[in-house]
Structures are given as structure tokens and as C-alpha cells.
Coordinates of C-alpha atoms in Angstrom, one line a residue:
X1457 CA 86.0 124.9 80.5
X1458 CA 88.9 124.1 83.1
X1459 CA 87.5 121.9 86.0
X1460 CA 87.4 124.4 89.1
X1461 CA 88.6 123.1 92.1
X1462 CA 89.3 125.1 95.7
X1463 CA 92.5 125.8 96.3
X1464 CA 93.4 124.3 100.2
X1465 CA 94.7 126.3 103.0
X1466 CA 96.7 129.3 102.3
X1467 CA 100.3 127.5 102.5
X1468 CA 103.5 127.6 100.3
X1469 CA 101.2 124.8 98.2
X1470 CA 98.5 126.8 97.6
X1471 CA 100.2 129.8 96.3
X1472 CA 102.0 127.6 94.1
X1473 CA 98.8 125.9 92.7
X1474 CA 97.1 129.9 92.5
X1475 CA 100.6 130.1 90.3
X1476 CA 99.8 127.2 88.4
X1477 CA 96.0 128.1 87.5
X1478 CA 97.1 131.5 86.3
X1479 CA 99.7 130.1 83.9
X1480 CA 96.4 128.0 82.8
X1481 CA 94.3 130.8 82.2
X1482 CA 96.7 132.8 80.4
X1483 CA 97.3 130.1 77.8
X1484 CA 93.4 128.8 77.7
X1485 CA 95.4 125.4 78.6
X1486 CA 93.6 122.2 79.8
X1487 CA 94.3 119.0 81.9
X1488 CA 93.4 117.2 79.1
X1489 CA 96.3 118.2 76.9
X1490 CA 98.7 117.9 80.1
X1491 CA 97.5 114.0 80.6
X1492 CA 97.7 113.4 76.7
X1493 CA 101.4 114.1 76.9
X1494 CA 101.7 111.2 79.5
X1495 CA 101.2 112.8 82.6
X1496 CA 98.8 111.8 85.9
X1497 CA 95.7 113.3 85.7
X1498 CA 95.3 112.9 89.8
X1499 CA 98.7 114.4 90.1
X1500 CA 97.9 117.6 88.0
X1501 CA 94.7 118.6 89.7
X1502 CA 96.2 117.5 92.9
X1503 CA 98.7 120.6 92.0
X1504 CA 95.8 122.6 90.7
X1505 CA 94.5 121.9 94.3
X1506 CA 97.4 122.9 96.3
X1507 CA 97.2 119.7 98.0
X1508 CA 100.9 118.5 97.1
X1509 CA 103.6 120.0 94.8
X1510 CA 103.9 117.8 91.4
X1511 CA 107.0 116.0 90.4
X1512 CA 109.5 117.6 88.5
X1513 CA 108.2 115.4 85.8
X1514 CA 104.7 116.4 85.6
X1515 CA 105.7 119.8 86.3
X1516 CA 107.6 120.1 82.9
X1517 CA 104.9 118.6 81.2
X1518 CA 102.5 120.8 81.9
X1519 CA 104.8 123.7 81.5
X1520 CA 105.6 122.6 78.2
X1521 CA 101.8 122.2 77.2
X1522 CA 100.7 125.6 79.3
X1523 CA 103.7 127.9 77.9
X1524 CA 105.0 126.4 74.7
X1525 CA 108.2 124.5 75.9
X1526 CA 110.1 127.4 76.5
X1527 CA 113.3 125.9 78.7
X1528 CA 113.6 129.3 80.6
X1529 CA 110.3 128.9 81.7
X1530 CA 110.8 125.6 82.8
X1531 CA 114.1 127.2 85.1
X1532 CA 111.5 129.6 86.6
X1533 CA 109.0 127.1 87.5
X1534 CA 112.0 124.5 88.7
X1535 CA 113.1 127.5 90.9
X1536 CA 109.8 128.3 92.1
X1537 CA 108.6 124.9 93.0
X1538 CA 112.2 124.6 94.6
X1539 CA 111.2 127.5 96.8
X1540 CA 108.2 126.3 97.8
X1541 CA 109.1 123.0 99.0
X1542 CA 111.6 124.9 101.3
X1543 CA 109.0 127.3 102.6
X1544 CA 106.8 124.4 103.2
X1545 CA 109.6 122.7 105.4
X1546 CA 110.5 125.6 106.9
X1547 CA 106.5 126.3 108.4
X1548 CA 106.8 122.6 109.9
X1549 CA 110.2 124.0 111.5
X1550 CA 108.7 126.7 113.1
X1551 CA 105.5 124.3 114.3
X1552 CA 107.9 122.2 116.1
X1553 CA 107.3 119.3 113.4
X1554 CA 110.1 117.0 112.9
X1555 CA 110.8 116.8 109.4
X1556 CA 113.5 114.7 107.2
X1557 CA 115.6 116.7 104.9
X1558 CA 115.9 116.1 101.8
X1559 CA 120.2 115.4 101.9
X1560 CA 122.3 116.5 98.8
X1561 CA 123.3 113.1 98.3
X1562 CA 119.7 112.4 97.9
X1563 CA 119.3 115.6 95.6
X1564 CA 122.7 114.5 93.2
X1565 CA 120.9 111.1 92.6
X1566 CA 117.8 112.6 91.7
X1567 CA 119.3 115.1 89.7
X1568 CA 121.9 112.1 88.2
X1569 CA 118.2 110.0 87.4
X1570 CA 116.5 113.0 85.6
X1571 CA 120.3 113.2 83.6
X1572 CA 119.8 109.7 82.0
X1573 CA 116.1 110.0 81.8
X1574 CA 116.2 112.8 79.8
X1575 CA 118.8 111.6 77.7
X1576 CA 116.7 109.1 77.0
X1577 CA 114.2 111.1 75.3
X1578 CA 112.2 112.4 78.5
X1579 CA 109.5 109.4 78.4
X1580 CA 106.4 109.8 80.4
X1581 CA 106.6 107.6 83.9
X1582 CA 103.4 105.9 82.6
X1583 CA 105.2 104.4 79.6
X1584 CA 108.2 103.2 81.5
X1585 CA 105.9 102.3 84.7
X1586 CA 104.2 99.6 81.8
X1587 CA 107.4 97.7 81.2
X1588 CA 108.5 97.2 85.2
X1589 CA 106.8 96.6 88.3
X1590 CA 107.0 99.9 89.7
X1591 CA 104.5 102.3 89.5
X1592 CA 103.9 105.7 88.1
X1593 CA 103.0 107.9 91.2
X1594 CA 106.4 106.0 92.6
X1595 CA 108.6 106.7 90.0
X1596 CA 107.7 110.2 89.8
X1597 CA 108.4 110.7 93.3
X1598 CA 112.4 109.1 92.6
X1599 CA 112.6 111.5 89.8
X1600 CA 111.7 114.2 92.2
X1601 CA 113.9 112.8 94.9
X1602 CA 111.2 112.5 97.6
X1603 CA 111.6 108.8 97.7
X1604 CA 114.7 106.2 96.5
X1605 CA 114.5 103.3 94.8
X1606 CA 115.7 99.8 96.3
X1607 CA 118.7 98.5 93.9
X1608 CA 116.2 95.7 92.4
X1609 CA 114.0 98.4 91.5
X1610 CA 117.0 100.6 90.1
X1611 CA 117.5 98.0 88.1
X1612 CA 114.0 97.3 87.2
X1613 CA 113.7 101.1 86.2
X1614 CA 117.1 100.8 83.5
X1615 CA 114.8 97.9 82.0
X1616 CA 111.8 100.0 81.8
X1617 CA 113.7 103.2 80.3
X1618 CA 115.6 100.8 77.6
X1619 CA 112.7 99.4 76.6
X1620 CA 110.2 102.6 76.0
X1621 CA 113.5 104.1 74.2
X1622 CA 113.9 101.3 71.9
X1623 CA 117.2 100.3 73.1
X1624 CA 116.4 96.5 74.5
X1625 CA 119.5 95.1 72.7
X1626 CA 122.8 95.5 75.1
X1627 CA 124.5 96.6 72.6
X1628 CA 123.2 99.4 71.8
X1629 CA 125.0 102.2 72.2
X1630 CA 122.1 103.9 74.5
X1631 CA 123.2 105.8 77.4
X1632 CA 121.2 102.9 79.5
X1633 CA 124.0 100.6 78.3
X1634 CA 126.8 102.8 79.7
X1635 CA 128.3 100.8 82.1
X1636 CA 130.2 103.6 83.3
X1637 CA 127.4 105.7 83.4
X1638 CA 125.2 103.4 85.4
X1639 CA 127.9 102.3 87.7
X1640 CA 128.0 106.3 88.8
X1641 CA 124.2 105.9 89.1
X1642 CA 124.4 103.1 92.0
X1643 CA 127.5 104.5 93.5
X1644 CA 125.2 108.1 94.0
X1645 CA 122.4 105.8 95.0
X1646 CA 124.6 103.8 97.3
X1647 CA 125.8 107.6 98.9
X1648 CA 122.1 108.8 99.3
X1649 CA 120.5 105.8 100.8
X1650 CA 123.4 106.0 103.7
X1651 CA 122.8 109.7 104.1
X1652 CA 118.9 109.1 104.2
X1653 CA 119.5 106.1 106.9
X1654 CA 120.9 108.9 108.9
X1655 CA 118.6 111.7 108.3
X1656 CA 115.8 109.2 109.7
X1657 CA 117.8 108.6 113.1
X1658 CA 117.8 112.6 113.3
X1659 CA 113.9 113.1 112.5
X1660 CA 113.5 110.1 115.4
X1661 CA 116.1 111.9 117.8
X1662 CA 114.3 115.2 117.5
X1663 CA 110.6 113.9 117.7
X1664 CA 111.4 112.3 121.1
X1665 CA 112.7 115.5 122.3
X1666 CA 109.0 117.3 121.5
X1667 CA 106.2 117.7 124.1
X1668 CA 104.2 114.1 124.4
X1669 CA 107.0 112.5 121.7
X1670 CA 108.9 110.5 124.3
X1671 CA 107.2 106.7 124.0
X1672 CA 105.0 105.5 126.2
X1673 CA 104.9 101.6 127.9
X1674 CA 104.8 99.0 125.3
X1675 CA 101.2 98.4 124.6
X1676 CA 100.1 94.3 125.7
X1677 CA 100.3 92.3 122.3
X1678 CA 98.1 89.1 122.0
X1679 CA 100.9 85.7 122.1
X1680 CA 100.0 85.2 118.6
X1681 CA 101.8 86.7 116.1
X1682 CA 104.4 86.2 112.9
X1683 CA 106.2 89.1 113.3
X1684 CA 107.8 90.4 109.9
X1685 CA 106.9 89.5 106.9
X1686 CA 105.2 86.4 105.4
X1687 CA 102.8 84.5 107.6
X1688 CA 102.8 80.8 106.5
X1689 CA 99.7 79.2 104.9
X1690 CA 98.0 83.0 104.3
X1691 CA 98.5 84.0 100.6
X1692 CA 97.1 87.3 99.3
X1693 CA 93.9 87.8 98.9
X1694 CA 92.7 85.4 102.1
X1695 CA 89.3 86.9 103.8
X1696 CA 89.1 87.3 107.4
X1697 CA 85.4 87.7 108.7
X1698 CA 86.7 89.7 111.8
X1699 CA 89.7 91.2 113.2
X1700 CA 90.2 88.5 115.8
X1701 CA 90.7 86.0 112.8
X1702 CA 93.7 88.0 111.7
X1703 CA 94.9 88.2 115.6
X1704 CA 94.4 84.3 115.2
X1705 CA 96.3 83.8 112.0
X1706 CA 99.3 85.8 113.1
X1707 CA 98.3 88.7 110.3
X1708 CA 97.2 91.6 112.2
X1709 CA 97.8 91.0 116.3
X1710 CA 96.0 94.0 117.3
X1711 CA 92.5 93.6 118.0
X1712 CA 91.9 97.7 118.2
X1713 CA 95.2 99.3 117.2
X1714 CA 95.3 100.2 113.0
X1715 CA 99.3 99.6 113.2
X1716 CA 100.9 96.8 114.7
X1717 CA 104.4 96.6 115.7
X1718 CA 107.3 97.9 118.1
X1719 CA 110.6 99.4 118.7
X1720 CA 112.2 97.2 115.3
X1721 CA 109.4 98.9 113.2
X1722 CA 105.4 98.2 112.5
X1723 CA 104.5 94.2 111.5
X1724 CA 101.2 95.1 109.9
X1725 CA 98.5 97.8 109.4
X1726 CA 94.8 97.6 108.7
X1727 CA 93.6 100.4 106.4
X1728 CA 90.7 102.7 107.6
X1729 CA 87.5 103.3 105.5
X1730 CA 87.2 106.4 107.7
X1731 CA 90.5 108.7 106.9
X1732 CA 89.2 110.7 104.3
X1733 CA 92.8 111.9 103.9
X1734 CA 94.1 108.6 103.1
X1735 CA 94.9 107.9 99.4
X1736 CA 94.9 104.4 98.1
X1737 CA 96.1 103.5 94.5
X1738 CA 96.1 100.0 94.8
X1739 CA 100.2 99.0 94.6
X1740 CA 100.3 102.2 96.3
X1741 CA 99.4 103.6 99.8
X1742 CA 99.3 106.9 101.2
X1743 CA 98.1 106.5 104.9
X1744 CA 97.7 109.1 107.8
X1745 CA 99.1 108.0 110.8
X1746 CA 97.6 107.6 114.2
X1747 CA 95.8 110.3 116.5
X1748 CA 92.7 111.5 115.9
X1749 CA 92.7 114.4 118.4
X1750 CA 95.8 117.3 118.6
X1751 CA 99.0 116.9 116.3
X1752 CA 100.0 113.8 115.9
X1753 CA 103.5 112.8 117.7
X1754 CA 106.2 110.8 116.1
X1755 CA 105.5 107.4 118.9
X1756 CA 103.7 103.7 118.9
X1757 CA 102.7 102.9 115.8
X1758 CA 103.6 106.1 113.8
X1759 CA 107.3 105.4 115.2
X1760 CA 106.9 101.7 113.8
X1761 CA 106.2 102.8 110.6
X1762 CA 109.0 105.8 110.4
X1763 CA 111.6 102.6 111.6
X1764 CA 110.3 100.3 108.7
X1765 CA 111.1 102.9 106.5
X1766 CA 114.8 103.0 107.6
X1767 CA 115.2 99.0 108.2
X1768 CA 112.7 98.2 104.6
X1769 CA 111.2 95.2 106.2
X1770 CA 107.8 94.1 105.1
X1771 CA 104.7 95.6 106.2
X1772 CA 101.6 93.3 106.1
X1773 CA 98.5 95.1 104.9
X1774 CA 95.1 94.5 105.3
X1775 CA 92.1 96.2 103.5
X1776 CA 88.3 96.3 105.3
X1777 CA 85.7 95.0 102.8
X1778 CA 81.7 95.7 102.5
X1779 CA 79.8 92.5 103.1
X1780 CA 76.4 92.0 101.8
X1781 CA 74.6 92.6 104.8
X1782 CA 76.2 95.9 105.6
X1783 CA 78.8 94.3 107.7
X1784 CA 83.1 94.9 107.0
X1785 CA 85.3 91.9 106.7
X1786 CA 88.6 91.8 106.2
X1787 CA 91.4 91.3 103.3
X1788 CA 94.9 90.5 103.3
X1789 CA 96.2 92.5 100.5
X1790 CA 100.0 91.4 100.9
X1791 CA 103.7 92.7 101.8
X1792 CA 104.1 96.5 101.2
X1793 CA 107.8 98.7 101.8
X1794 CA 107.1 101.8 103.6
X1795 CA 109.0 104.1 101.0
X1796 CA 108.9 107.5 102.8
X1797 CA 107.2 109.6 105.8
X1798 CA 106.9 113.4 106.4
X1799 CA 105.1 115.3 108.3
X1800 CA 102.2 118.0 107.2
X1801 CA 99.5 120.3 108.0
X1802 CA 95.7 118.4 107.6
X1803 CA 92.8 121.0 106.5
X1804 CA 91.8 120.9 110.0
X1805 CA 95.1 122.6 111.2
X1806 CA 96.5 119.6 113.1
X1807 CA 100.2 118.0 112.4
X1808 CA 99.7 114.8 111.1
X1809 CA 102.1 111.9 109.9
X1810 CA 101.9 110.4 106.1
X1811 CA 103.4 107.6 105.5
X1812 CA 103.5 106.2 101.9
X1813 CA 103.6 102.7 101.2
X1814 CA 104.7 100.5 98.0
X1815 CA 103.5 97.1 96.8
X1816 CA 106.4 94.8 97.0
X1817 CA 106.8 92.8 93.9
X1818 CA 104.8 89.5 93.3
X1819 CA 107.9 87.1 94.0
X1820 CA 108.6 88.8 97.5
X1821 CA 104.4 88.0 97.8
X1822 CA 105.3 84.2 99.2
X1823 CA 105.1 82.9 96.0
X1824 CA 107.0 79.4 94.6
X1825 CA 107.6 77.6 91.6
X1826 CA 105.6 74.1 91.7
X1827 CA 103.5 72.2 93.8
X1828 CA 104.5 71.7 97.5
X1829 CA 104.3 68.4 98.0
X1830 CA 101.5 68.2 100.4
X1831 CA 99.1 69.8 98.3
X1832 CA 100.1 67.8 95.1
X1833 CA 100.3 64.4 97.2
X1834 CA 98.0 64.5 99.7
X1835 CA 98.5 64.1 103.2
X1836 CA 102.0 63.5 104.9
X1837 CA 103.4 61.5 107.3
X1838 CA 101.4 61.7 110.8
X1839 CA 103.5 65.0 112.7
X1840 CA 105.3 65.6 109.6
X1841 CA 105.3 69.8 109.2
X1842 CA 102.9 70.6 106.0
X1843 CA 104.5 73.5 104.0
X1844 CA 102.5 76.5 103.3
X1845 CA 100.4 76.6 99.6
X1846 CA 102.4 78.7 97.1
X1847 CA 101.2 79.5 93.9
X1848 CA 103.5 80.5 91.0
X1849 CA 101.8 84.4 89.6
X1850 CA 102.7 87.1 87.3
X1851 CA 101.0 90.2 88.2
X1852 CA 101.6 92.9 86.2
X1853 CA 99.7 96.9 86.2
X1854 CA 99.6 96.9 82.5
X1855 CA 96.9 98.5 80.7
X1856 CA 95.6 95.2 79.3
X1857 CA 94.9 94.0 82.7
X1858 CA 93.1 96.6 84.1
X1859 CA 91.6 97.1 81.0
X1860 CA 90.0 93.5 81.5
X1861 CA 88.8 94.3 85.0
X1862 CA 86.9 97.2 84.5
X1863 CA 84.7 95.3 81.4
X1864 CA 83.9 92.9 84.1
X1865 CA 82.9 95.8 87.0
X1866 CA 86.0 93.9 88.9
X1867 CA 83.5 91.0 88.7
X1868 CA 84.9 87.0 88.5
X1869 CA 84.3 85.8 85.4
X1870 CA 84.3 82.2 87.0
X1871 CA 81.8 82.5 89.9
X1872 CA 80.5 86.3 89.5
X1873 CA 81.7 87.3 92.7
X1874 CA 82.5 91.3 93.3
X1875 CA 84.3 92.1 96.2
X1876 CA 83.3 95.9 96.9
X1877 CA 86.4 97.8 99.5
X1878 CA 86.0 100.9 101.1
X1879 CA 85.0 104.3 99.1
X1880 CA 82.7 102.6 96.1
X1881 CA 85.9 101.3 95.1
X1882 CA 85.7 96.9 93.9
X1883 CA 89.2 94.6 93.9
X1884 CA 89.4 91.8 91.4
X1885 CA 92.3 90.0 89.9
X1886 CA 94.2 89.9 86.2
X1887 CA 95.2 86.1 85.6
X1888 CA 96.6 85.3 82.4
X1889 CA 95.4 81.3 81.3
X1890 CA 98.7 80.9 79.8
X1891 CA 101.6 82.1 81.9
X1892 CA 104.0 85.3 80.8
X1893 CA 107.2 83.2 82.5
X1894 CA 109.3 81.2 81.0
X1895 CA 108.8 78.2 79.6
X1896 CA 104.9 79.0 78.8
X1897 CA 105.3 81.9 77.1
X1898 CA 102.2 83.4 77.3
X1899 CA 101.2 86.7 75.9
X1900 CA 100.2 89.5 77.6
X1901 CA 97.0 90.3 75.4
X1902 CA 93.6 90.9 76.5
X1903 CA 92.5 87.6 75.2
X1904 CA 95.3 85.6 77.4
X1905 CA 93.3 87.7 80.7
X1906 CA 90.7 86.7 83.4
X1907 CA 89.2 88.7 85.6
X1908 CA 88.6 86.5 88.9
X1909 CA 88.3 86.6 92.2
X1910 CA 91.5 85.7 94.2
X1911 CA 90.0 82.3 95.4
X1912 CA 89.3 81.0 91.6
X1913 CA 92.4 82.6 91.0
X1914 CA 94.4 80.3 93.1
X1915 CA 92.0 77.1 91.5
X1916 CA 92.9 78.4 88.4
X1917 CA 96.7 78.8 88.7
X1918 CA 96.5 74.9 90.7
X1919 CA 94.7 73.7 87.6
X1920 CA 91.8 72.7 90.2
X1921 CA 89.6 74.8 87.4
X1922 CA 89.8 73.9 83.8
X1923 CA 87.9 75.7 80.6
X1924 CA 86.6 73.8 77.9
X1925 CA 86.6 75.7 74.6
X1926 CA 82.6 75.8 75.1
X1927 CA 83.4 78.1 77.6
X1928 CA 82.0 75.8 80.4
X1929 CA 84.3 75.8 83.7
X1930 CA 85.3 72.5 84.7
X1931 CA 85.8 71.1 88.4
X1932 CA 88.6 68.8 88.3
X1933 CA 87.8 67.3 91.4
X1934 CA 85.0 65.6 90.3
X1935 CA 84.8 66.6 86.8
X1936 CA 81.2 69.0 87.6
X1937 CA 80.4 71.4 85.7
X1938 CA 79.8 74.4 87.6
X1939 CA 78.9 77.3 84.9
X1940 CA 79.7 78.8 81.8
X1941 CA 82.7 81.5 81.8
X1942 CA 81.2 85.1 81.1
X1943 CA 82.6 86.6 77.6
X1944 CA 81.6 89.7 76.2
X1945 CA 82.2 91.3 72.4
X1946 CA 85.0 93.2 74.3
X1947 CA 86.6 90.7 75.6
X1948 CA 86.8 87.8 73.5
X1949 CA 88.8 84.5 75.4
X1950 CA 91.9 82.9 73.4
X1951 CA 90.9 79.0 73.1
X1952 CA 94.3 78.3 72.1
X1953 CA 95.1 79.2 75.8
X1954 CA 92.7 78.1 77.1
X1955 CA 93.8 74.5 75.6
X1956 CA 97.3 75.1 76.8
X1957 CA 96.0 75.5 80.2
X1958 CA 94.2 72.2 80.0
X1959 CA 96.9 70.0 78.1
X1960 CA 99.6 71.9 81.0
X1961 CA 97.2 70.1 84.1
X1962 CA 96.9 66.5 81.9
X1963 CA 93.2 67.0 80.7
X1964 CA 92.8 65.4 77.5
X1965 CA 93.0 67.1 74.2
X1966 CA 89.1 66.9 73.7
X1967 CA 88.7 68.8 77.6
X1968 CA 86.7 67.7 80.7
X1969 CA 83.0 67.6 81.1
X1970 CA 80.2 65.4 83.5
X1971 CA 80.2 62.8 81.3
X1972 CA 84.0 62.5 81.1

């Protein structure tokens, strides 16, 4: 039986999704079929729902599943999914909502980006999504021009596409290797990043002009603070047991506020257990903005986070955690790019702000090659400046990693730790004992995986923990033992690795024990 879900509000979005059930029930179709032909599970029931339109990707999957693949079909559901999205805008027109456009310089990428991927055989995002560090929900949404792509992660998309098509080789005559063909790419995407940049000074012109959207006095800020971007000596994945600790460390400098920041765009947020409305995938964000009574204005932080959006500096963010007793601390998750921002109508009736944010890659995560040198030497001179500890990590959403994660509950293998966030949800980390980069050459396999928490992480990366084949973990500090490694008959641990690891941090061929 199809899974029955209500259909919210009575909006442009929900008649689509009314559209969408009865094309389901007239072919006896099921989500199941839809998701085994690649696409997102959350994203089709979400457009069961009505709660957002699907991409133009998942959208053709499931009308290829639900009505046999007929391509005038798909036309009619292109069309009215097209009309939809301009009814939507047009309600938030008439609500006195200011709303970006999508521009047609935005809408010839998009449509120059569906060209090539289709030409490529149509691959699902999830497949491509496997091979570069973007993710699935985000590449749909540059497919379905809601959101553009930096030119790193252009490029980082052509890698993905060649390799799910089987064109990895340059010179193969794939239309990936077109030079012409992808030069026309970046020069559209070049044109629709300029437009958009001026579409966002229009959405801020005309929500200072609405009732309560001029700003207000700059809000006091504590002295202490990093601005943008990295904070030095705070790596991903540091704890904070309040929220004046991340005032302290320069993280978060708001003691109340959930968004941090000013006129040249928000420094940080802290995500709320409490916004039912917020959706969190992990490398990506969807948060509501501030204002909890009335429609929400475009102002303080909301403005901060519409402004990162056009300038692409780094957002710090910073997830509350359960504690044992019942308490919330706090973790800083890393740098995030706010991708996009609109404005929409929340079940309750208010206007509120959605902002969604992106994970930036690991090596824009303060990461380095090597050892600074007063971590791997001790102690500098007396008033010499110590460098912040950077630790070299490939961090890749591939099935194999998360496939590790949830065998373990999200539980470190090393000390048994479980860090449980908001929601029933737990965050662990995939660390591979022998790494992917170049000149390790590690492989990506479930064997070559831990899951640990991000503090034996780091000791594992520094070589500060070792693994014997026996399984027992090894303090190199003073050669302790201090437990036995969990393995499972799902997860069985690659001892060839695991000597690599050793031999890599000079323990001796035999490994490291008390006795040693």
C-alpha cells in the first residue's frame, strides 16, 4: 500500500502533490520503485507532501516509473511544475514577501547542466554525488536551478559525471571532455552568478522598504570574536560545555542570539533543537530564520545570512548535543556556504526565511599537511606564537562510510563513546587507517574504515593511537594499553592497514604493547 501522508496547506505545492498522488494511483506506482531508479526517498514524499516541489530530476524519475517514460508526459509535468513554482512566487508577491527571482541567466545554466547531464546518460545525483564532495539534495537543486555551484564544485561535478559514465580517460570522446562544450558551461555559469549577485541586492533593497524591515541599532557584540571563517586552535568536532565557551573561543560571540554576524554577512549560527521546521542532512542545512512571533522580516541576523549568500564567506556552525545528565552542550561542526534563501509560508501561516546551507569541503575545514612544528616538537621558544593543530583528513559521504557508522550505532570503536544531537539523531566519524591521498593509497573499502569519535579521531590521524593486529589500541605516549578495538562479523578490520598505520608513525614491525 502507498504510505499516506497529509497533504500541507492548500498552496500551489499542494495541488501539485494532489497531482502527483493521483498519477500514483492511476498506475498502482510506489516510492519504492521511484527510489530504486536512484532517486531521494525524502525528496519524493516530501513532493507527495506538498511541502516542496521536486527537482526536475526526481520529477522525471518518478514520471518515468509512474507513466511508463512517455517524454510528452514528462513536457506536461515540466510545464506544470513550471507553473507552480510561478504561482508560488507570485502568493509571496501579493503577501508583500521579498523574493529572489529566479534570472534567465540562472535558468540557461541550468537548462545548459541538465543538456550535458543527460547526454551523459541521465545518471541518478546519488551515483554522481558518490564520486565528488557534493551532495545529492545539492546537486539536484543546481539541476533544478534553485541554487549554483561555486567553480571548484563545477568542476568537481564534470569529475563525478565522467566517472559514473565511464569516461575517466581525457580522451575520450565524452561530451564531458568537450572542451568547447564545457567552456560554454562556465561562461553561462560565469553570466548567472553575476545576475544572481544582483537579484540579491534587489531582494535586500525591497525588504528594507517593508513594514518593520528597515534594521535596527547594531545589537552589543562581546570583544571576543574571530570574525569569518577559521578560528585558530578549534578543529571540527571540539565540544563546548556552554555557550559562553564558544563566546570565549571566538566560535559563536553571541551568548543568546542563534546567528551571529553584521552588515558584511553572519560569522556563525547555532542550530536549534527546537525548529521543528528545520531540516538537517548532515553536509546539508536547511535552517528557519529568526522570529518566532509575526512574519519574519529580512533584518539582524536573517540579513547576515541573505549577505553571506551573496559575498560566500564561511559560516561557522555549531550543533547542541544531549549530555548524559539531560543537560545540552555544544559542537563545532565546521565552515558551511550559505547556498541560497527564499522566503515561504510556515503551516502556521507566518512568512518565514529559509536559508539553506552547504558543508564546505574538508580542505577549506583548516586542515594541513604534516605536523606543525609545535605539536611534533614540543614547546617553542618562550613568546614565540604556537600555530594552531591541523590534522591532514579525507572525508568522504560514500556509502562505505556511512555504511560503517550505522553497524557501530555512530558508536567509537576506540573508546565507545556515542555522541547523541538533537532529534534521536547520533554523529560519529568515518576514518580510514590507511589514507585515500596520495602517497598512501589507501582504499576506500569497509575494511580500511573506523567509526570514532572526533577526539580518537584526531589521536588516530596524529598516530598518538596505534592498533596492534590483536586488535588491542595502543597509547603511544606511554605505550598503555587502553582496550581492545570493537569488530563485528560485519565489519571485519584490514590488518594490512592497520600495519601500515603503525610502520607510517615508526612503531616496529611486531606493534606496541605494555611490555614494549
Amino acid at each position: 500500500m502507498p504510505r499516506a501522508l497529509p497533504v500541507k496547506g492548500d498552496g500551489p505545492f499542494a495541488e501539485f502533490a494532489i497531482a502527483l498522488r493521483d498519477l500514483r494511483e492511476r498506475a498502482g506506482g510506489t516510492v519504492d520503485a521511484v527510489v530504486m531508479r536512484g532517486a531521494s526517498r525524502t525528496a519524493v514524499y516530501a513532493a507527495l507532501s506538498g511541502a516542496r516541489l521536486p527537482s526536475v530530476q526526481t520529477l522525471d524519475l518518478i514520471v518515468d516509473v509512474w507513466a511508463g517514460g512517455v517524454a510528452a508526459e514528462r513536457g506536461r509535468w515540466h510545464e506544470r511544475r513550471r507553473a507552480a513554482e510561478e504561482a508560488a512566487a507570485e502568493r509571496s508577491r501579493l503577501r508583500g514577501a521579498a523574493a529572489a527571482r529566479r534570472t534567465p541567466e540562472e535558468a540557461d545554466f541550468a537548462d545548459e547542466l541538465r543538456a550535458l547531464w543527460n547526454e551523459c546518460g541521465g545518471p541518478a545525483t546519488e551515483a554522481v554525488a558518490r564520486h565528488c564532495e557534493v551532495s545529492a539534495r545539492t546537486m539536484d537543486s543546481y539541476l533544478d536551478g534553485r541554487t549554483l555551484p561555486t567553480p571548484d564544485r563545477f568542476d568537481q561535478i564534470l569529475v563525478g559525471l565522467a566517472a559514473v559514465s565511464g569516461a575517466d580517460d581525457a580522451t575520450d570522446e565524452s561530451p564531458v571532455h568537450v572542451t568547447s562544450r564545457t567552456e560554454r558551461l562556465r561562461e553561462a555559469l560565469f553570466r548567472a552568478r553575476a545576475a544572481r549577485k544582483e537579484e540579491r541586492a534587489r531582494v535586500r533593497e525591497l525588504a528594507s522598504a517593508l513594514p518593520a524591515g528597515q534594521s535596527g541599532p547594531e545589537r552589543e557584540m562581546p570583544s571576543s570574536s574571530a570574525g569569518f571563517g577559521l578560528v585558530p586552535g578549534v578543529l571540527p568536532g571540539r565540544r563546548f560545555d556552554d555557550r559562553a565557551g564558544l563566546v570565549r573561543a571566538g566560535v559563536h560571540r553571541q551568548l543568546m542570539s542563534a546567528i551571529a554576524g553584521g552588515k558584511r554577512g553572519a560569522e556563525s549560527v547555532v542550530l536549534s533543537d527546537e525548529h521543528s521546521r528545520d531540516e538537517d542532512h548532515g553536509d546539508v542545512i536547511v535552517l528557519t530564520g529568526e522570529g518566532a512571533t509575526g512574519d519574519q522580516q529580512l533584518t539582524s541576523g536573517n540579513a547576515a545570512l541573505a549577505t553571506s549568500a551573496s559575498t560566500r564567506a564561511p559560516v561557522r556552525v555549531v550543533r547542541p548535543i544531549a549530555t548524559v545528565g539531560g543537560g545540552r552542550a555544544y559542537l563545532y561542526d565546521g565552515l558551511y556556504t550559505v547556498e541560497d534563501y527564499w522566503s515561504e509560508q510556515s503551516p502556521d501561516g507566518r512568512r518565514v526565511w529559509r536559508f539553506r546551507l552547504v558543508r564546505r569541503v574538508p580542505a577549506e575545514q583548516g586542515v594541513a599537511d604534516g605536523p606543525q612544528p609545535d605539536e611534533a616538537h614540543g614547546p617553542g621558544p618562550v613568546g614565540g606564537v604556537r600555530s594552531p593543530l591541523s590534522i591532514q583528513r579525507v572525508v568522504r559521504s560514500t556509502a562505505v562510510a556511512n555504511l560503517v557508522k550505522r553497524i557501530h550505532d555512530f558508536r567509537c570503536q576506540v573508546c565507545g563513546v556515542r555522541l547523541q544531537l538533537s532529534a534521536g539523531s547520533a554523529y560519529a566519524e568515518a576514518a580510514h587507517i590507511r589514507s585515500l591521498v596520495s602517497p598512501h593509497g589507501g582504499a576506500d573499502t569497509i575494511g580500511n574504515v573506523l567509526c570514532l569519535c572526533p577526539n580518537c579521531h584526531v589521536l588516530m590521524d596524529r598516530g598518538a593511537l596505534v592498533i596492534n593486529d590483536d586488535l588491542t589500541v595502543v597509547s603511544r605516549a606511554d605505550s598503555s594499553v587502553l582496550g581492545v578495538l570493537r569488530e563485528t562479523a560485519e565489519h571485519r578490520i584490514d590488518r594490512e592497514a592497520l600495519a601500515y598505520h603503525r610502520t607510517l608513525h615508526g612503531v616496529a614491525e611486531e606493534g606496541l604493547g605494555a611490555d614494549t
